[in-house]
Tab-separated table of C-alpha atoms in Angstrom:
chain	number	residue	atom	x	y	z
A	1	UNK	CA	5.598	17.064	-15.846
A	2	UNK	CA	7.493	14.652	-13.576
A	3	UNK	CA	5.289	11.824	-12.224
A	4	UNK	CA	4.982	11.673	-8.460
A	5	UNK	CA	6.045	8.000	-8.346
A	6	UNK	CA	8.342	6.559	-10.996
A	7	UNK	CA	9.430	2.901	-11.065
A	8	UNK	CA	11.945	1.957	-13.747
A	9	UNK	CA	13.267	-1.553	-14.376
A	10	UNK	CA	12.584	-2.787	-10.843
A	11	UNK	CA	13.617	-6.386	-10.236
A	12	UNK	CA	13.828	-8.458	-7.081
A	13	UNK	CA	15.678	-11.764	-6.899
A	14	UNK	CA	16.312	-14.181	-4.054
A	15	UNK	CA	19.135	-16.711	-3.888
A	16	UNK	CA	18.519	-19.988	-2.107
A	17	UNK	CA	21.083	-21.057	0.464
A	18	UNK	CA	24.466	-19.339	0.610
A	19	UNK	CA	24.856	-16.154	-1.394
A	20	UNK	CA	28.388	-17.244	-2.200
A	21	UNK	CA	27.664	-20.787	-3.369
A	22	UNK	CA	28.155	-21.103	-7.107
A	23	UNK	CA	25.074	-22.290	-8.934
A	24	UNK	CA	22.695	-21.547	-6.059
A	25	UNK	CA	19.095	-21.397	-7.354
A	26	UNK	CA	17.848	-17.863	-8.036
A	27	UNK	CA	14.183	-16.900	-7.791
A	28	UNK	CA	13.101	-13.919	-9.880
A	29	UNK	CA	10.210	-12.639	-7.775
A	30	UNK	CA	9.807	-9.393	-9.749
A	31	UNK	CA	11.201	-8.856	-13.252
A	32	UNK	CA	11.985	-5.508	-14.866
A	33	UNK	CA	8.801	-3.702	-13.795
A	34	UNK	CA	8.266	-0.075	-14.854
A	35	UNK	CA	5.327	2.262	-14.269
A	36	UNK	CA	4.483	5.770	-13.083
A	37	UNK	CA	1.774	7.178	-10.810
A	38	UNK	CA	0.615	10.772	-11.126
A	39	UNK	CA	0.023	12.813	-7.980
A	40	UNK	CA	-3.445	12.421	-6.384
A	41	UNK	CA	-4.316	9.359	-8.465
A	42	UNK	CA	-4.728	5.653	-7.769
A	43	UNK	CA	-2.850	2.945	-9.615
A	44	UNK	CA	-4.375	-0.482	-9.165
A	45	UNK	CA	-2.096	-3.517	-9.289
A	46	UNK	CA	-3.765	-6.893	-9.775
A	47	UNK	CA	-2.631	-10.441	-10.303
A	48	UNK	CA	-3.129	-13.947	-9.051
A	49	UNK	CA	-1.728	-15.183	-5.745
A	50	UNK	CA	2.047	-15.616	-6.005
A	51	UNK	CA	2.416	-13.142	-8.868
A	52	UNK	CA	4.815	-10.947	-6.872
A	53	UNK	CA	2.461	-8.154	-5.801
A	54	UNK	CA	3.561	-7.990	-2.152
A	55	UNK	CA	7.226	-8.391	-3.068
A	56	UNK	CA	6.881	-5.431	-5.406
A	57	UNK	CA	5.161	-3.402	-2.681
A	58	UNK	CA	7.976	-3.967	-0.177
A	59	UNK	CA	10.674	-3.296	-2.769
A	60	UNK	CA	9.001	-0.098	-3.906
A	61	UNK	CA	9.185	1.515	-0.457
A	62	UNK	CA	12.593	-0.088	0.194
A	63	UNK	CA	11.462	-2.220	3.125
A	64	UNK	CA	13.136	-4.980	1.106
A	65	UNK	CA	15.198	-2.988	-1.432
A	66	UNK	CA	15.072	-3.995	-5.101
A	67	UNK	CA	17.922	-5.999	-6.603
A	68	UNK	CA	18.045	-3.607	-9.546
A	69	UNK	CA	16.127	-0.720	-11.032
A	70	UNK	CA	15.154	2.656	-9.656
A	71	UNK	CA	12.288	4.055	-7.603
A	72	UNK	CA	11.708	7.798	-7.414
A	73	UNK	CA	9.133	9.432	-5.167
A	74	UNK	CA	8.572	13.161	-5.734
A	75	UNK	CA	11.659	13.085	-7.936
A	76	UNK	CA	13.866	11.634	-5.178
A	77	UNK	CA	15.783	8.419	-6.092
A	78	UNK	CA	15.385	6.242	-2.997
A	79	UNK	CA	18.421	4.046	-3.674
A	80	UNK	CA	20.761	7.021	-3.438
A	81	UNK	CA	19.623	7.980	0.035
A	82	UNK	CA	21.548	6.922	3.113
A	83	UNK	CA	19.838	5.343	6.090
A	84	UNK	CA	18.921	8.705	7.588
A	85	UNK	CA	17.713	10.086	4.272
A	86	UNK	CA	15.597	7.014	3.607
A	87	UNK	CA	14.060	7.219	7.061
A	88	UNK	CA	13.098	10.825	6.344
A	89	UNK	CA	11.756	9.930	2.895
A	90	UNK	CA	9.560	7.213	4.413
A	91	UNK	CA	7.561	9.908	6.145
A	92	UNK	CA	6.274	10.748	2.668
A	93	UNK	CA	5.339	7.131	1.891
A	94	UNK	CA	3.785	4.399	3.990
A	95	UNK	CA	2.544	0.868	3.442
A	96	UNK	CA	-0.678	-0.661	4.795
A	97	UNK	CA	-0.715	-4.463	4.872
A	98	UNK	CA	-3.678	-6.816	4.607
A	99	UNK	CA	-3.688	-8.244	8.141
A	100	UNK	CA	-4.627	-5.599	10.725
A	101	UNK	CA	-4.563	-8.228	13.489
A	102	UNK	CA	-0.837	-8.810	13.045
A	103	UNK	CA	-0.020	-5.152	12.417
A	104	UNK	CA	-0.791	-3.966	15.958
A	105	UNK	CA	1.211	-4.977	19.021
A	106	UNK	CA	-1.341	-6.723	21.287
A	107	UNK	CA	0.493	-5.542	24.408
A	108	UNK	CA	0.307	-1.836	23.542
A	109	UNK	CA	-2.670	0.426	24.065
A	110	UNK	CA	-3.692	2.297	20.938
A	111	UNK	CA	-2.345	5.575	22.314
A	112	UNK	CA	1.100	3.992	22.608
A	113	UNK	CA	0.971	2.486	19.104
A	114	UNK	CA	0.051	5.854	17.649
A	115	UNK	CA	2.551	7.575	19.946
A	116	UNK	CA	5.394	5.439	18.557
A	117	UNK	CA	4.397	6.290	14.994
A	118	UNK	CA	4.185	9.980	15.821
A	119	UNK	CA	7.589	9.890	17.527
A	120	UNK	CA	9.112	8.213	14.458
A	121	UNK	CA	7.539	10.944	12.340
A	122	UNK	CA	9.283	13.605	14.404
A	123	UNK	CA	6.179	14.959	16.143
A	124	UNK	CA	7.162	16.672	19.442
A	125	UNK	CA	6.107	14.791	22.584
A	126	UNK	CA	3.868	17.651	23.736
A	127	UNK	CA	1.842	17.500	20.531
A	128	UNK	CA	1.419	13.719	20.264
A	129	UNK	CA	-1.709	13.289	22.406
A	130	UNK	CA	-3.639	15.897	20.463
A	131	UNK	CA	-2.402	14.543	17.163
A	132	UNK	CA	-3.405	10.979	18.159
A	133	UNK	CA	-6.954	12.146	18.841
A	134	UNK	CA	-7.045	13.910	15.469
A	135	UNK	CA	-5.833	10.768	13.699
A	136	UNK	CA	-8.538	8.602	15.251
A	137	UNK	CA	-11.225	11.110	14.319
A	138	UNK	CA	-9.839	11.195	10.786
A	139	UNK	CA	-10.515	7.464	10.373
A	140	UNK	CA	-13.919	7.510	12.065
A	141	UNK	CA	-12.971	6.453	15.598
A	142	UNK	CA	-13.317	8.359	18.863
A	143	UNK	CA	-10.774	9.539	21.485
A	144	UNK	CA	-12.066	6.996	24.028
A	145	UNK	CA	-10.491	4.246	21.918
A	146	UNK	CA	-6.982	5.460	22.761
A	147	UNK	CA	-6.867	3.638	26.106
A	148	UNK	CA	-7.958	0.272	24.714
A	149	UNK	CA	-5.862	-2.687	23.593
A	150	UNK	CA	-6.164	-4.124	20.058
A	151	UNK	CA	-8.172	-7.115	21.311
A	152	UNK	CA	-11.093	-4.757	22.025
A	153	UNK	CA	-11.562	-3.949	18.351
A	154	UNK	CA	-13.089	-5.650	15.339
A	155	UNK	CA	-11.039	-6.311	12.211
A	156	UNK	CA	-12.453	-3.254	10.483
A	157	UNK	CA	-11.695	-1.021	13.468
A	158	UNK	CA	-8.149	-2.384	13.652
A	159	UNK	CA	-7.600	-1.567	9.998
A	160	UNK	CA	-8.826	1.972	10.655
A	161	UNK	CA	-6.217	2.234	13.427
A	162	UNK	CA	-3.522	0.860	11.114
A	163	UNK	CA	-4.470	3.485	8.519
A	164	UNK	CA	-4.384	6.203	11.207
A	165	UNK	CA	-0.906	5.068	12.200
A	166	UNK	CA	0.222	5.185	8.565
A	167	UNK	CA	-0.973	8.790	8.386
A	168	UNK	CA	0.989	9.853	11.481
A	169	UNK	CA	3.796	11.474	9.485
A	170	UNK	CA	1.433	13.126	6.995
A	171	UNK	CA	2.589	10.989	4.046
A	172	UNK	CA	1.732	11.803	0.460
A	173	UNK	CA	1.929	8.250	-0.933
A	174	UNK	CA	0.367	5.073	0.454
A	175	UNK	CA	0.996	1.539	-0.779
A	176	UNK	CA	-2.153	-0.407	0.083
A	177	UNK	CA	-1.297	-4.113	-0.047
A	178	UNK	CA	-4.594	-6.034	-0.068
A	179	UNK	CA	-5.980	-3.627	2.583
A	180	UNK	CA	-9.421	-5.256	2.840
A	181	UNK	CA	-8.887	-8.882	1.831
A	182	UNK	CA	-8.966	-10.169	5.428
A	183	UNK	CA	-12.175	-8.290	6.307
A	184	UNK	CA	-15.826	-9.288	6.043
A	185	UNK	CA	-17.442	-8.202	2.791
A	186	UNK	CA	-19.785	-5.847	4.649
A	187	UNK	CA	-16.794	-4.077	6.198
A	188	UNK	CA	-14.704	-3.962	3.033
A	189	UNK	CA	-16.898	-1.274	1.450
A	190	UNK	CA	-16.593	0.914	4.561
A	191	UNK	CA	-12.791	0.776	4.491
A	192	UNK	CA	-12.649	1.397	0.730
A	193	UNK	CA	-14.931	4.420	1.130
A	194	UNK	CA	-12.741	5.670	3.975
A	195	UNK	CA	-9.589	5.328	1.872
A	196	UNK	CA	-11.128	7.189	-1.064
A	197	UNK	CA	-12.394	9.927	1.246
A	198	UNK	CA	-8.919	10.297	2.785
A	199	UNK	CA	-7.421	10.498	-0.691
A	200	UNK	CA	-9.671	13.425	-1.561
A	201	UNK	CA	-9.312	15.229	1.773
A	202	UNK	CA	-5.553	14.814	2.162
A	203	UNK	CA	-4.466	14.824	-1.485
A	204	UNK	CA	-2.984	11.325	-1.273
A	205	UNK	CA	-1.536	9.141	-4.017
A	206	UNK	CA	-2.169	5.376	-3.842
A	207	UNK	CA	-0.790	2.132	-5.194
A	208	UNK	CA	-3.755	-0.167	-4.517
A	209	UNK	CA	-2.820	-3.853	-4.657
A	210	UNK	CA	-5.496	-6.526	-4.814
A	211	UNK	CA	-6.375	-9.880	-6.355
A	212	UNK	CA	-9.973	-8.587	-6.590
A	213	UNK	CA	-10.447	-7.091	-10.058
A	214	UNK	CA	-13.790	-5.588	-9.082
A	215	UNK	CA	-12.131	-3.539	-6.351
A	216	UNK	CA	-9.253	-2.553	-8.619
A	217	UNK	CA	-11.646	-1.405	-11.332
A	218	UNK	CA	-13.674	0.620	-8.804
A	219	UNK	CA	-10.835	2.630	-7.266
A	220	UNK	CA	-8.205	2.974	-9.992
A	221	UNK	CA	-7.207	5.672	-12.466
A	222	UNK	CA	-4.588	3.376	-14.006
A	223	UNK	CA	-4.134	-0.395	-13.759
A	224	UNK	CA	-1.214	-2.803	-13.963
A	225	UNK	CA	-1.534	-6.578	-14.241
A	226	UNK	CA	1.267	-8.688	-12.768
A	227	UNK	CA	1.977	-12.258	-13.883
A	228	UNK	CA	4.866	-14.300	-12.450
A	229	UNK	CA	6.661	-11.096	-11.448
A	230	UNK	CA	6.285	-9.355	-14.818
A	231	UNK	CA	3.960	-6.493	-15.689
A	232	UNK	CA	2.008	-7.867	-18.650
A	233	UNK	CA	-0.496	-5.006	-18.865
A	234	UNK	CA	-0.377	-1.357	-17.828
A	235	UNK	CA	-2.315	1.717	-18.830
A	236	UNK	CA	-5.306	3.964	-18.087
A	237	UNK	CA	-8.046	2.079	-16.256
A	238	UNK	CA	-10.613	2.469	-19.022
A	239	UNK	CA	-8.199	1.108	-21.609
A	240	UNK	CA	-7.144	-1.891	-19.534
A	241	UNK	CA	-10.716	-2.703	-18.496
A	242	UNK	CA	-12.306	-2.398	-21.924
A	243	UNK	CA	-9.449	-2.977	-24.383
A	244	UNK	CA	-6.860	-5.220	-22.692
A	245	UNK	CA	-3.928	-6.123	-24.902
A	246	UNK	CA	-2.782	-9.208	-22.962
A	247	UNK	CA	-4.429	-12.594	-23.267
A	248	UNK	CA	-3.652	-13.155	-19.588
A	249	UNK	CA	-5.593	-9.977	-18.674
A	250	UNK	CA	-8.553	-11.052	-20.785
A	251	UNK	CA	-8.536	-14.440	-19.066
A	252	UNK	CA	-8.507	-12.811	-15.619
A	253	UNK	CA	-11.397	-10.545	-16.556
A	254	UNK	CA	-13.289	-13.496	-17.972
A	255	UNK	CA	-13.187	-15.080	-14.524
A	256	UNK	CA	-14.731	-11.920	-12.991
A	257	UNK	CA	-18.216	-11.640	-14.550
A	258	UNK	CA	-19.337	-9.018	-12.014
A	259	UNK	CA	-16.661	-6.755	-13.433
A	260	UNK	CA	-18.196	-6.952	-16.895
A	261	UNK	CA	-21.746	-6.493	-15.671
A	262	UNK	CA	-20.602	-3.129	-14.278
A	263	UNK	CA	-18.638	-2.174	-17.396
């Protein structure tokens, strides 16, 4: 059976200064990463700050295309798509970033932010208002919020709106890049529960990226551990949590005692 998401040999490099200058320093942000995600499952990706998690996230959905390697979503190789084809494919995959405050245009009412996302998803103008209401209800907000500006909302409410916007095109795959790290601890659990509920109700597939091993262990069916751009551990969650093969993974887990108390 073909996995829903397949990443093979993905690398991302950056060259300092001129691309054409001989000997210009090259930074290998992500190195030869491979993994698969089965449909309707969650892969957790963990690693310390600077390990390349966000770079990998952007490369995976081709917001910042990989330097080499291949990404397939639902069997479709993204690198072989033209601009129009990639735009269409992105309706099936969306990314949610960690900072909901910066993700919403402060000058746009929520109905306009959602309206833009719905327009980009190809939803007819006549259907957008009704669909916007449905999206807000889906994430636990009410229709009266449509006429408000982002400044009227808390961080948790803003992240709910960002998630609603990501769902505008009815995607099947979400990359969640530290989706709760900027929120208060009391709000984090609410957003995690919302995401897991949406996964069940909508049949979504997630790549859940976090530096918090406790969160990763809670939500994931499979887990990858990233170190300096390389995937040093990858496998079923139970195996990685209880029988890690990498010394780096064991050291990370050793710094997260709460994880072991729950094991």
